[in-house]
Coordinates of C-alpha atoms and ligand atoms in Angstrom, one line a residue:
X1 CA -42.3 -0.6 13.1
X2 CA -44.1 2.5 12.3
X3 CA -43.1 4.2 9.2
X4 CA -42.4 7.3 9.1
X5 CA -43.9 10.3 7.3
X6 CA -41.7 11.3 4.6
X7 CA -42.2 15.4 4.2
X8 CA -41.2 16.1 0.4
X9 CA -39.1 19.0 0.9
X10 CA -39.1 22.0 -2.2
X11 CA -37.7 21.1 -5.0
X12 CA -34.0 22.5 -4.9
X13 CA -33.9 23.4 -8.5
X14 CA -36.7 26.0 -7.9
X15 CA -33.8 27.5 -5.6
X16 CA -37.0 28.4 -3.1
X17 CA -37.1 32.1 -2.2
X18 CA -35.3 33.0 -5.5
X19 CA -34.6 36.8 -4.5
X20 CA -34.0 39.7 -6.6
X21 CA -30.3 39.0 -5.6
X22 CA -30.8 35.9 -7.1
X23 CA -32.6 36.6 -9.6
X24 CA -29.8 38.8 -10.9
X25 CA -27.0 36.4 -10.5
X26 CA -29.1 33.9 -12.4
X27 CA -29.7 36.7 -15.7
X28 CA -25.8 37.4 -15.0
X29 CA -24.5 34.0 -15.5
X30 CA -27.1 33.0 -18.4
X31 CA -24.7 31.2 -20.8
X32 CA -25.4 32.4 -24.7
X33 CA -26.3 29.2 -26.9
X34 CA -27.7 26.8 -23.5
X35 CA -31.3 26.3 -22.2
X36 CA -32.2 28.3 -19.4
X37 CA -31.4 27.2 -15.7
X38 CA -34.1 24.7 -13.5
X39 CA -35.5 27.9 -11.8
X40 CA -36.7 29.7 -14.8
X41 CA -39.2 26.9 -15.1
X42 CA -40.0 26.1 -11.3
X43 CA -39.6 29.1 -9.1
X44 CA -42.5 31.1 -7.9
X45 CA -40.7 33.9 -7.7
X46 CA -39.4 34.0 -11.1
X47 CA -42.9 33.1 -12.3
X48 CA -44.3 36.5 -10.5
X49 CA -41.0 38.5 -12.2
X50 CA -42.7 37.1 -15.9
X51 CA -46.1 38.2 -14.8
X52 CA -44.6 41.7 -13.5
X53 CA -41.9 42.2 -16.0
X54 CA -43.2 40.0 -19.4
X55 CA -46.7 40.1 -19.3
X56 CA -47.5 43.2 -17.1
X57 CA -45.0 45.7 -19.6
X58 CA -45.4 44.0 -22.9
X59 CA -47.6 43.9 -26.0
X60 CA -49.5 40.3 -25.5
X61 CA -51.7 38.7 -28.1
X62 CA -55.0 37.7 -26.5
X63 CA -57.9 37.5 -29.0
X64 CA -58.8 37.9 -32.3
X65 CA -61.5 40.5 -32.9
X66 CA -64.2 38.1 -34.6
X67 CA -64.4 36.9 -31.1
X68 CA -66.4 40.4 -30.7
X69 CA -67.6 40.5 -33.8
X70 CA -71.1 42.7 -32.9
X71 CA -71.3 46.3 -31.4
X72 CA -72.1 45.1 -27.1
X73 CA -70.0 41.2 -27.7
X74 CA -67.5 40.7 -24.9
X75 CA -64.7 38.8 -24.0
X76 CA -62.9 38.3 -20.9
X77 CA -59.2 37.8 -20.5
X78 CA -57.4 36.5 -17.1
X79 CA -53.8 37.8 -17.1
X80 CA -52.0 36.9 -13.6
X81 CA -54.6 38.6 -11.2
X82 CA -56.0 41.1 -13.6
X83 CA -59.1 40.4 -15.7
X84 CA -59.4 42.2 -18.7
X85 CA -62.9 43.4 -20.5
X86 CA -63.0 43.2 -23.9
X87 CA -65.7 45.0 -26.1
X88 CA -66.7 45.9 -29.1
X89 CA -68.2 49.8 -28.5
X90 CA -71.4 51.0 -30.7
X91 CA -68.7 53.1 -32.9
X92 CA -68.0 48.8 -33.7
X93 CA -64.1 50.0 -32.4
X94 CA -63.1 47.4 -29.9
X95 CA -62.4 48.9 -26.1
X96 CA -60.4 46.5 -23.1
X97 CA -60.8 47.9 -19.9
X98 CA -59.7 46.6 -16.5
X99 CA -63.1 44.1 -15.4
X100 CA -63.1 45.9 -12.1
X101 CA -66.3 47.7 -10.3
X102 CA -65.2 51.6 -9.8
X103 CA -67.2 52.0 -6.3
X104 CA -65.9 48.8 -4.0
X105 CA -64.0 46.8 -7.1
X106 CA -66.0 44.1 -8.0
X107 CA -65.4 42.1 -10.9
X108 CA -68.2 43.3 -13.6
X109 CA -68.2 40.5 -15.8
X110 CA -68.3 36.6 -14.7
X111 CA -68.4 34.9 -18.2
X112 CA -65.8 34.3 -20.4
X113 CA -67.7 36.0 -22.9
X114 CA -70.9 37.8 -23.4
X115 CA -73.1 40.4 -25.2
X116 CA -74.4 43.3 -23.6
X117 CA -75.8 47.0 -24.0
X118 CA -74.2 48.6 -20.8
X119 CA -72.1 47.0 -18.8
X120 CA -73.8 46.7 -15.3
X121 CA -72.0 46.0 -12.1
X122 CA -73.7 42.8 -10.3
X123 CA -72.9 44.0 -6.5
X124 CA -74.8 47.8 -6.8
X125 CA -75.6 48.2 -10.7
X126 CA -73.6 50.8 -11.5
X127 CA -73.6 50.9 -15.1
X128 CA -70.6 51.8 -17.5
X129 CA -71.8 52.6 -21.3
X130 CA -69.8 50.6 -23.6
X131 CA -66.6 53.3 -23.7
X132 CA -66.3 52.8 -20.1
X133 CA -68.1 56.0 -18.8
X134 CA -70.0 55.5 -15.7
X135 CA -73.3 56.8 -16.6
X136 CA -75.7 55.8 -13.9
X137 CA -75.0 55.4 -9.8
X138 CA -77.6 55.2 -7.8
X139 CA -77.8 57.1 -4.0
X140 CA -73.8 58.3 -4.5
X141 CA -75.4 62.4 -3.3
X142 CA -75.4 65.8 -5.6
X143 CA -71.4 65.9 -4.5
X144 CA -70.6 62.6 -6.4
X145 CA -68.6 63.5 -10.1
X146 CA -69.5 60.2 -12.8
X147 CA -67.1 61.7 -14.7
X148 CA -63.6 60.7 -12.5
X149 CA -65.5 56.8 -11.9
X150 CA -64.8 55.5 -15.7
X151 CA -63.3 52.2 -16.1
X152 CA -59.9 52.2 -16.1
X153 CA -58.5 51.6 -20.1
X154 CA -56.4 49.2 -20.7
X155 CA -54.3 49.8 -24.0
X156 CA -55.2 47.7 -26.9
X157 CA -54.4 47.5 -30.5
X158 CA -56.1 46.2 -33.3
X159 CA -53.7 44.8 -35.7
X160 CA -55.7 43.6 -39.1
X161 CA -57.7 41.7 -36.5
X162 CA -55.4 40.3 -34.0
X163 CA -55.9 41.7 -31.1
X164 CA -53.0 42.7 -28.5
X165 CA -53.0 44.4 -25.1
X166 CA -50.7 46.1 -22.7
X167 CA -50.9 46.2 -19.7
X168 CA -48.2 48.9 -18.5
X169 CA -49.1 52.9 -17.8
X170 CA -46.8 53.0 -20.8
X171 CA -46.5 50.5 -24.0
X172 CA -43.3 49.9 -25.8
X173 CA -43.6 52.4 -28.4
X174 CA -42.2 49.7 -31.0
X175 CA -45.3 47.9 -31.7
X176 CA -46.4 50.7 -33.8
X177 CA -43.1 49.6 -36.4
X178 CA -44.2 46.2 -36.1
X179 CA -47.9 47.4 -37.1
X180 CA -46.7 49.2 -40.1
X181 CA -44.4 46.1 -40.9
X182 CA -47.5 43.4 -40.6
X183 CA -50.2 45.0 -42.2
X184 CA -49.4 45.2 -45.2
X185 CA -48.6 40.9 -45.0
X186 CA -51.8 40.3 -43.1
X187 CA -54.7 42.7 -44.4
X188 CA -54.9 40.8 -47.7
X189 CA -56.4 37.7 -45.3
X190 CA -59.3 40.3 -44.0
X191 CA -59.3 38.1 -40.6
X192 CA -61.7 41.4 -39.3
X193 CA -64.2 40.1 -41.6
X194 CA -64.1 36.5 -40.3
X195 CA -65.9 34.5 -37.8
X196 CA -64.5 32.4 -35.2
X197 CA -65.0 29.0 -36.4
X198 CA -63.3 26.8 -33.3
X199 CA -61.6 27.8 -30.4
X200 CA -59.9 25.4 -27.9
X201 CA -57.9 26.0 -24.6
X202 CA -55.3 24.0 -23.6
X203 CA -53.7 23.6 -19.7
X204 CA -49.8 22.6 -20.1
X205 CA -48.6 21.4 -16.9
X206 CA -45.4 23.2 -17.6
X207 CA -43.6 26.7 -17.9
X208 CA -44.8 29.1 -20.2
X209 CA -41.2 29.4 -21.6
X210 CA -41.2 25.6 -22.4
X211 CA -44.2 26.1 -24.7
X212 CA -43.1 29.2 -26.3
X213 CA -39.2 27.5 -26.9
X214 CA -40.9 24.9 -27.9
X215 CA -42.8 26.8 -30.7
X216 CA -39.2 28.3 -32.0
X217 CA -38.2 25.2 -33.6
X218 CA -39.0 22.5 -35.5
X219 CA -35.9 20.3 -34.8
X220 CA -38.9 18.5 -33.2
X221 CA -41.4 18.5 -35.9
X222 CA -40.1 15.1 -38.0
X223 CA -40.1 12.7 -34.6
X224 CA -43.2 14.1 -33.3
X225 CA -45.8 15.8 -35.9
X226 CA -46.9 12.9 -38.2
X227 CA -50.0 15.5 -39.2
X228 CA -48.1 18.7 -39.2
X229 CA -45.2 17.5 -41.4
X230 CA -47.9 16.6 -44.2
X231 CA -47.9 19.9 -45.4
X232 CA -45.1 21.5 -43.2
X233 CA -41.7 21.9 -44.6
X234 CA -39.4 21.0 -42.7
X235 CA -37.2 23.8 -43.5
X236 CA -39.3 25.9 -43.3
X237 CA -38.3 27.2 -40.0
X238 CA -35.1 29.1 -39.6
X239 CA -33.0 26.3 -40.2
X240 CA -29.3 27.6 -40.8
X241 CA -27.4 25.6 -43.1
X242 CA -25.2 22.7 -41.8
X243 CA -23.7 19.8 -43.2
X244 CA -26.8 17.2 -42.7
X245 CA -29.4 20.0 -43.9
X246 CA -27.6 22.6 -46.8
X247 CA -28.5 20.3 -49.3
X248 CA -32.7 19.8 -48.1
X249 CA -32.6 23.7 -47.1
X250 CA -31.1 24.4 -51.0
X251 CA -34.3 23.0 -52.3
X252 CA -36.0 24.8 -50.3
X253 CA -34.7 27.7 -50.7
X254 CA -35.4 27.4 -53.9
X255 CA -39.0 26.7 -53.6
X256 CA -39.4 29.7 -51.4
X257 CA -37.9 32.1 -54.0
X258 CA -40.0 30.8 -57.0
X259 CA -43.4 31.0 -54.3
X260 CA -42.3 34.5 -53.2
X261 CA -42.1 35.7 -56.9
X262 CA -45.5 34.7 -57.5
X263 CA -47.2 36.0 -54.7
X264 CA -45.6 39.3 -54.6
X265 CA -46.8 39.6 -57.7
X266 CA -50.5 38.7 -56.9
X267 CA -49.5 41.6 -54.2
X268 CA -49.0 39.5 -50.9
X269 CA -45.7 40.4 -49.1
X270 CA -43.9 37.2 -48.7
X271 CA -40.4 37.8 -47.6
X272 CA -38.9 37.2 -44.3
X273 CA -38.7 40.0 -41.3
X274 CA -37.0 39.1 -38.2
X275 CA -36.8 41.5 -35.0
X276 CA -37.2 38.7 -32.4
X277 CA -34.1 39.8 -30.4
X278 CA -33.3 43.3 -31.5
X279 CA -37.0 45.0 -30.8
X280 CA -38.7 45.3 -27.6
X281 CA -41.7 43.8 -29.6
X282 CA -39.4 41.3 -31.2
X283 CA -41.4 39.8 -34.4
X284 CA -40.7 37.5 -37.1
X285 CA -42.5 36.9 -40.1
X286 CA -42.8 35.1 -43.6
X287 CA -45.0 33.4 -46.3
X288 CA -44.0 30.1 -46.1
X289 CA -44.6 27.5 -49.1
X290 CA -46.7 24.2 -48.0
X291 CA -46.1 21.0 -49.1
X292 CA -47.5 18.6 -51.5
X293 CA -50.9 21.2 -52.5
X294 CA -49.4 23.6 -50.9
X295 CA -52.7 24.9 -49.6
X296 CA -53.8 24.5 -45.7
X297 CA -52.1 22.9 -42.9
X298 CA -54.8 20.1 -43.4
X299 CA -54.3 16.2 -43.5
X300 CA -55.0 17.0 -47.7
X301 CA -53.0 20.5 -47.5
X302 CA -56.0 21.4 -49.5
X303 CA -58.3 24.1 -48.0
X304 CA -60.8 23.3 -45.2
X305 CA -62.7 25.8 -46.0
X306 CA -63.6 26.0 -49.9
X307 CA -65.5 30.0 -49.1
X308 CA -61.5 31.8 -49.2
X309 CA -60.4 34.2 -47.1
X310 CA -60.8 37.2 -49.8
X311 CA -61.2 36.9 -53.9
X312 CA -57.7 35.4 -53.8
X313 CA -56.5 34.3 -57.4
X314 CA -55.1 30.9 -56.1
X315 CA -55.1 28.6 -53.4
X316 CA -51.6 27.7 -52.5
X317 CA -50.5 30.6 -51.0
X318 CA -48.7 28.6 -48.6
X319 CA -49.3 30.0 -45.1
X320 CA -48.3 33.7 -43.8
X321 CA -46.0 32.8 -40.1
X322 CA -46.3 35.4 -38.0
X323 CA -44.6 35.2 -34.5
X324 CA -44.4 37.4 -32.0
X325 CA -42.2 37.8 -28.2
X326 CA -43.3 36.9 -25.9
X327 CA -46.7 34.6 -26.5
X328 CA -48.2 34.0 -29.9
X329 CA -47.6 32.7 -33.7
X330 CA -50.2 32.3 -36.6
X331 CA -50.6 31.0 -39.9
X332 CA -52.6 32.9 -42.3
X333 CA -53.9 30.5 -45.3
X334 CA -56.2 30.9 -48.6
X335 CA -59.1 29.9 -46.2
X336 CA -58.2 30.5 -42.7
X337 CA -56.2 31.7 -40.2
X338 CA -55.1 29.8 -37.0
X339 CA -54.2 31.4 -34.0
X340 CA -52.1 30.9 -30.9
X341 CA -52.0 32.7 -27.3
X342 CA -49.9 31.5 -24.5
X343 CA -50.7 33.0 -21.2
X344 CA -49.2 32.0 -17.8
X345 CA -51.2 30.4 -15.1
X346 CA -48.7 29.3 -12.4
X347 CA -45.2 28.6 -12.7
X348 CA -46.1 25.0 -14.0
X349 CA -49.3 25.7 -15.8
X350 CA -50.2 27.6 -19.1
X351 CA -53.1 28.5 -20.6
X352 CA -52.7 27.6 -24.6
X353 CA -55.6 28.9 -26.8
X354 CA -55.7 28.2 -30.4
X355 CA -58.7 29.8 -32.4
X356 CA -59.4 28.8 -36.3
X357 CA -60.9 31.7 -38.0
X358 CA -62.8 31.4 -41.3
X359 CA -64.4 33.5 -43.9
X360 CA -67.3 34.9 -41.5
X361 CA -70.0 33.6 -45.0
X362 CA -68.8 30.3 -44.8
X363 CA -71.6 28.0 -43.8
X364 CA -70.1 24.9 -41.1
X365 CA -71.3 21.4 -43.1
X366 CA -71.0 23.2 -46.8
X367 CA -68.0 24.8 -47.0
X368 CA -66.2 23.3 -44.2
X369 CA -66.3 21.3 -41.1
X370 CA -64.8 21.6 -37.8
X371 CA -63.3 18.3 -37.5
X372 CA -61.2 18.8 -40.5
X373 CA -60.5 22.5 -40.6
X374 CA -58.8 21.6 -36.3
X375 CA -57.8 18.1 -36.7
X376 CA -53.7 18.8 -37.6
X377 CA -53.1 21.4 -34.9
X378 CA -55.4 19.6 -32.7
X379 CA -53.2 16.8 -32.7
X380 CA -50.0 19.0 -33.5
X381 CA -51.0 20.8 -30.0
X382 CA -51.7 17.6 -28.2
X383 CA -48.3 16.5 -29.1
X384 CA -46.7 19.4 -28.2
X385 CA -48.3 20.0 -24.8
X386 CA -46.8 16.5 -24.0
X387 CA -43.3 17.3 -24.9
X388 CA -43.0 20.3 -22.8
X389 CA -44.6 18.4 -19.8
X390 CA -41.9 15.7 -20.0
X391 CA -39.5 18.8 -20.3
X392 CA -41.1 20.3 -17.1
X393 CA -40.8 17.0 -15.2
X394 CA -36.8 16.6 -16.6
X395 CA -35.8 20.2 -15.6
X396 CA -37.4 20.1 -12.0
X397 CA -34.9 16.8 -11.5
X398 CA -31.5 17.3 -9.2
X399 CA -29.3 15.5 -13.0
X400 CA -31.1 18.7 -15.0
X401 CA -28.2 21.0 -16.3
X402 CA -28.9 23.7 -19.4
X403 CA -28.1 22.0 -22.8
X404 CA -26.7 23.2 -25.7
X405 CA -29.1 24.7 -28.8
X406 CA -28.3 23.2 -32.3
X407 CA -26.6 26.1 -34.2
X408 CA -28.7 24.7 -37.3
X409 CA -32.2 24.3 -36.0
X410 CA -32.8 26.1 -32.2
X411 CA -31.2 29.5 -33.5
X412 CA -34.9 30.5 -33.0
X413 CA -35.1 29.4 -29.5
X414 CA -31.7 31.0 -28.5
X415 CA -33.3 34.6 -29.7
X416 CA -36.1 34.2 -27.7
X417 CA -34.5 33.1 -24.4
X418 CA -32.0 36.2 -25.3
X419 CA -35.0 38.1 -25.3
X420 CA -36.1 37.4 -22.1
X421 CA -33.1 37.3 -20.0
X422 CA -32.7 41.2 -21.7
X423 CA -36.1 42.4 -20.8
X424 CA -35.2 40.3 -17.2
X425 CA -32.4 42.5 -17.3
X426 CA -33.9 46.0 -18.2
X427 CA -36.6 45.5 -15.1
X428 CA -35.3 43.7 -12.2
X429 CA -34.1 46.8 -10.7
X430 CA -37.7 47.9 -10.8
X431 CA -38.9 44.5 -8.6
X432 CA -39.5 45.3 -5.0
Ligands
3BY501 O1 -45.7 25.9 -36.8 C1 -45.4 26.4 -35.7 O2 -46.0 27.4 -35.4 C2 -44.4 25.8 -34.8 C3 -43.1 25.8 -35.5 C4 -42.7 24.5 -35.6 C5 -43.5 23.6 -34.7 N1 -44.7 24.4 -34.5 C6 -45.4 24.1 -33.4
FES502 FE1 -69.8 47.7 -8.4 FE2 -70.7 48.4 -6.1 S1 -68.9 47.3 -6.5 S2 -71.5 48.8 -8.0
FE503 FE1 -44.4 21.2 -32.2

């Protein structure tokens, strides 16, 4: 008997065709406390309401400036269908622009990143100087004005060398509070005066809201991050206390007063800020102490990198978190800083890049190598990008239903997803 051909049809959870109708019901009914409903993860158009309403009106971390460390260095920067140039002008201030031709709209730059003097258009050469002015077109007639055929801006901010763009006419105003919060916590680390000493990308084949829940807890960390949980504490995290962990998060507590005391008096903020669900850009930061020598996130937790980040008086100054809605975290050390930008590719797919900065003197082979300044979040991202692509596989299933968030150890998770669902909230009446 001939078989016949078995037409998978779309998955149900994605609930295909998720209107704006739908898509409000679905923010409506989001229960407090749960994970978030199958079609946050699977539906197409959910994943185009992110890209419209997260990534296109939000603050997102995307580089770090010793990626452009040289007046004419580029990078490039795909963001849903807009690529984003990134240069460092002759002024050495760093510019983004949309990449995209003034005359007919070609893309300008190819590569991923680059150095250049002026940035010429492949199709007809018009060339841009490296503030975005068009300064030569050839055979446009006496009529034609340069001056409206700039590249469009896009809005950046340079914050102690982390670099964050915006895509939106207008930015949340907010991020300049956060800037004035963080600098003073991150400037001691000098990460403008570093040099990029590894970068790797990393293709989940999940949700972008998998990796980034994923990130807000380390309920996780003890089965899953043998290398991590050398010099993480566990409690280190925004545990509350409960009856299993008061007496674990006591100690630690106690640890963390006794390290913040002695930084803060070398002059390095230390204590914790957390805006994650009551700001637009929703932060969260601390210096956290490290285990054992309290150093580096290395397999030693000594340094990697024995050139420091800046004449610091000690070593173990633990590692400065810094976390930020809706895509990145880092860990600022004595000797380097790691990292992490989560950008959206489809609704299943995510782009996560993780960049290890060191002091930009440090020679690779004397003061540090590669393969033990990426080896623990190597491995710690390996791990992770496994568990949210068996999370992505579980939530596209018919038995998925949204579980419940440990009041001890996911309260980090539930201010992120409250996050979301509120900025859902505040612009699906703008979605056509
Ligand atoms: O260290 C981090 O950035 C997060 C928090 C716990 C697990 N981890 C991936
Ligand atoms: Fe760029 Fe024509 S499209 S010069
Ligand atoms: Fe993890």
């Amino acid at each position: 008997m001939p078989t016949q051909p078995i037409t998978l049809q779309p998955n149900p959870n994605a609930a295909a065709g998720t209107s704006t109708a739908a898509l409000r019901e679905l923010l409506e009914r989001r229960r407090a406390g749960y994970s978030l409903e199958a079609p946050f993860y699977l539906s197409d158009e959910i994943f185009q309401a992110d890209m419209a309403l997260i990534f296109g009106r939000h603050w997102i971390f995307v580089a770090v400036a010793p990626q452009v460390p040289e007046a004419g260095d580029y990078i490039t920067v795909d963001v849903g269908h807009d690529s984003i140039l990134i240069v460092r002008d002759d002024d050495m201030q760093v510019q983004a622009f949309h990449n995209v031709c003034r005359h007919r709209g070609s893309r300008l730059c190819e590569a991923h990143q680059g150095s250049l003097g002026n940035i010429v258009c492949p199709y007809h050469q018009w060339t841009y100087d490296l503030t975005g002015q068009l300064i030569h077109a050839d055979h446009m007639g006496e009529s034609f004005d340069r001056r409206s055929h700039g590249l469009k801006p896009v809005h950046l901010r340079n914050l102690e060398g982390l670099l964050f763009i915006c895509l939106a006419d207008e930015p949340p105003q907010d991020f300049d509070q956060l800037a004035e919060r963080m600098r003073p916590y991150m400037a001691p680390h000098r990460l403008n005066e570093c040099k990029v000493a590894a970068q790797v990308d990393l293709i989940e084949q999940s949700n972008w809201k998998l990796t980034m829940e994923n990130n807000r807890e380390c309920y996780h960390c003890v089965g899953n991050h043998p290398e991590l949980t050398i010099s993480l504490f566990e409690h280190g995290f925004g545990y509350q206390p409960g009856p299993q962990n008061a007496e674990g998060l006591a100690r630690f507590e106690g640890i963390v007063r006794e390290s913040h005391a002695r930084w803060e008096a070398m002059g390095l903020p230390s204590a914790e800020i957390e805006t994650l669900d009551s700001m637009v850009s929703g932060f969260r930061t601390q210096r956290l102490p490290l285990d054992r020598a309290g150093q580096s996130q290395t397999m030693s937790t000594e340094v990697a990198c024995k050139k420091l980040l800046a004449d610091f008086p000690d070593k173990a100054l633990g590692g400065l978190s810094f976390w930020t809605q809706p895509n990145s975290w880092h860990h600022f050390m004595s000797d380097h800083v790691v990292s992490f930008s989560v950008i959206p590719v489809g609704p299943g797919r995510t782009l996560v890049r993780t960049t290890w900065c060191v002091h930009r003197d440090a020679v690779e082979g004397v003061d540090y190598t590669v393969e033990n300044l990426t080896r623990v979040w190597n491995a710690t991202n390996d791990q992770d990008r496994r568990l949210v692509e068996e999370s992505q596989i579980g939530v596209a299933s018919r038995a998925y239903e949204p579980g419940p968030y440990s009041p001890y150890t996911e309260g980090l998770v539930e201010k992120f997803c409250a996050w979301y669902v509120d900025r859902l909230r505040a612009g699906v009446s703008t979605l056509r």
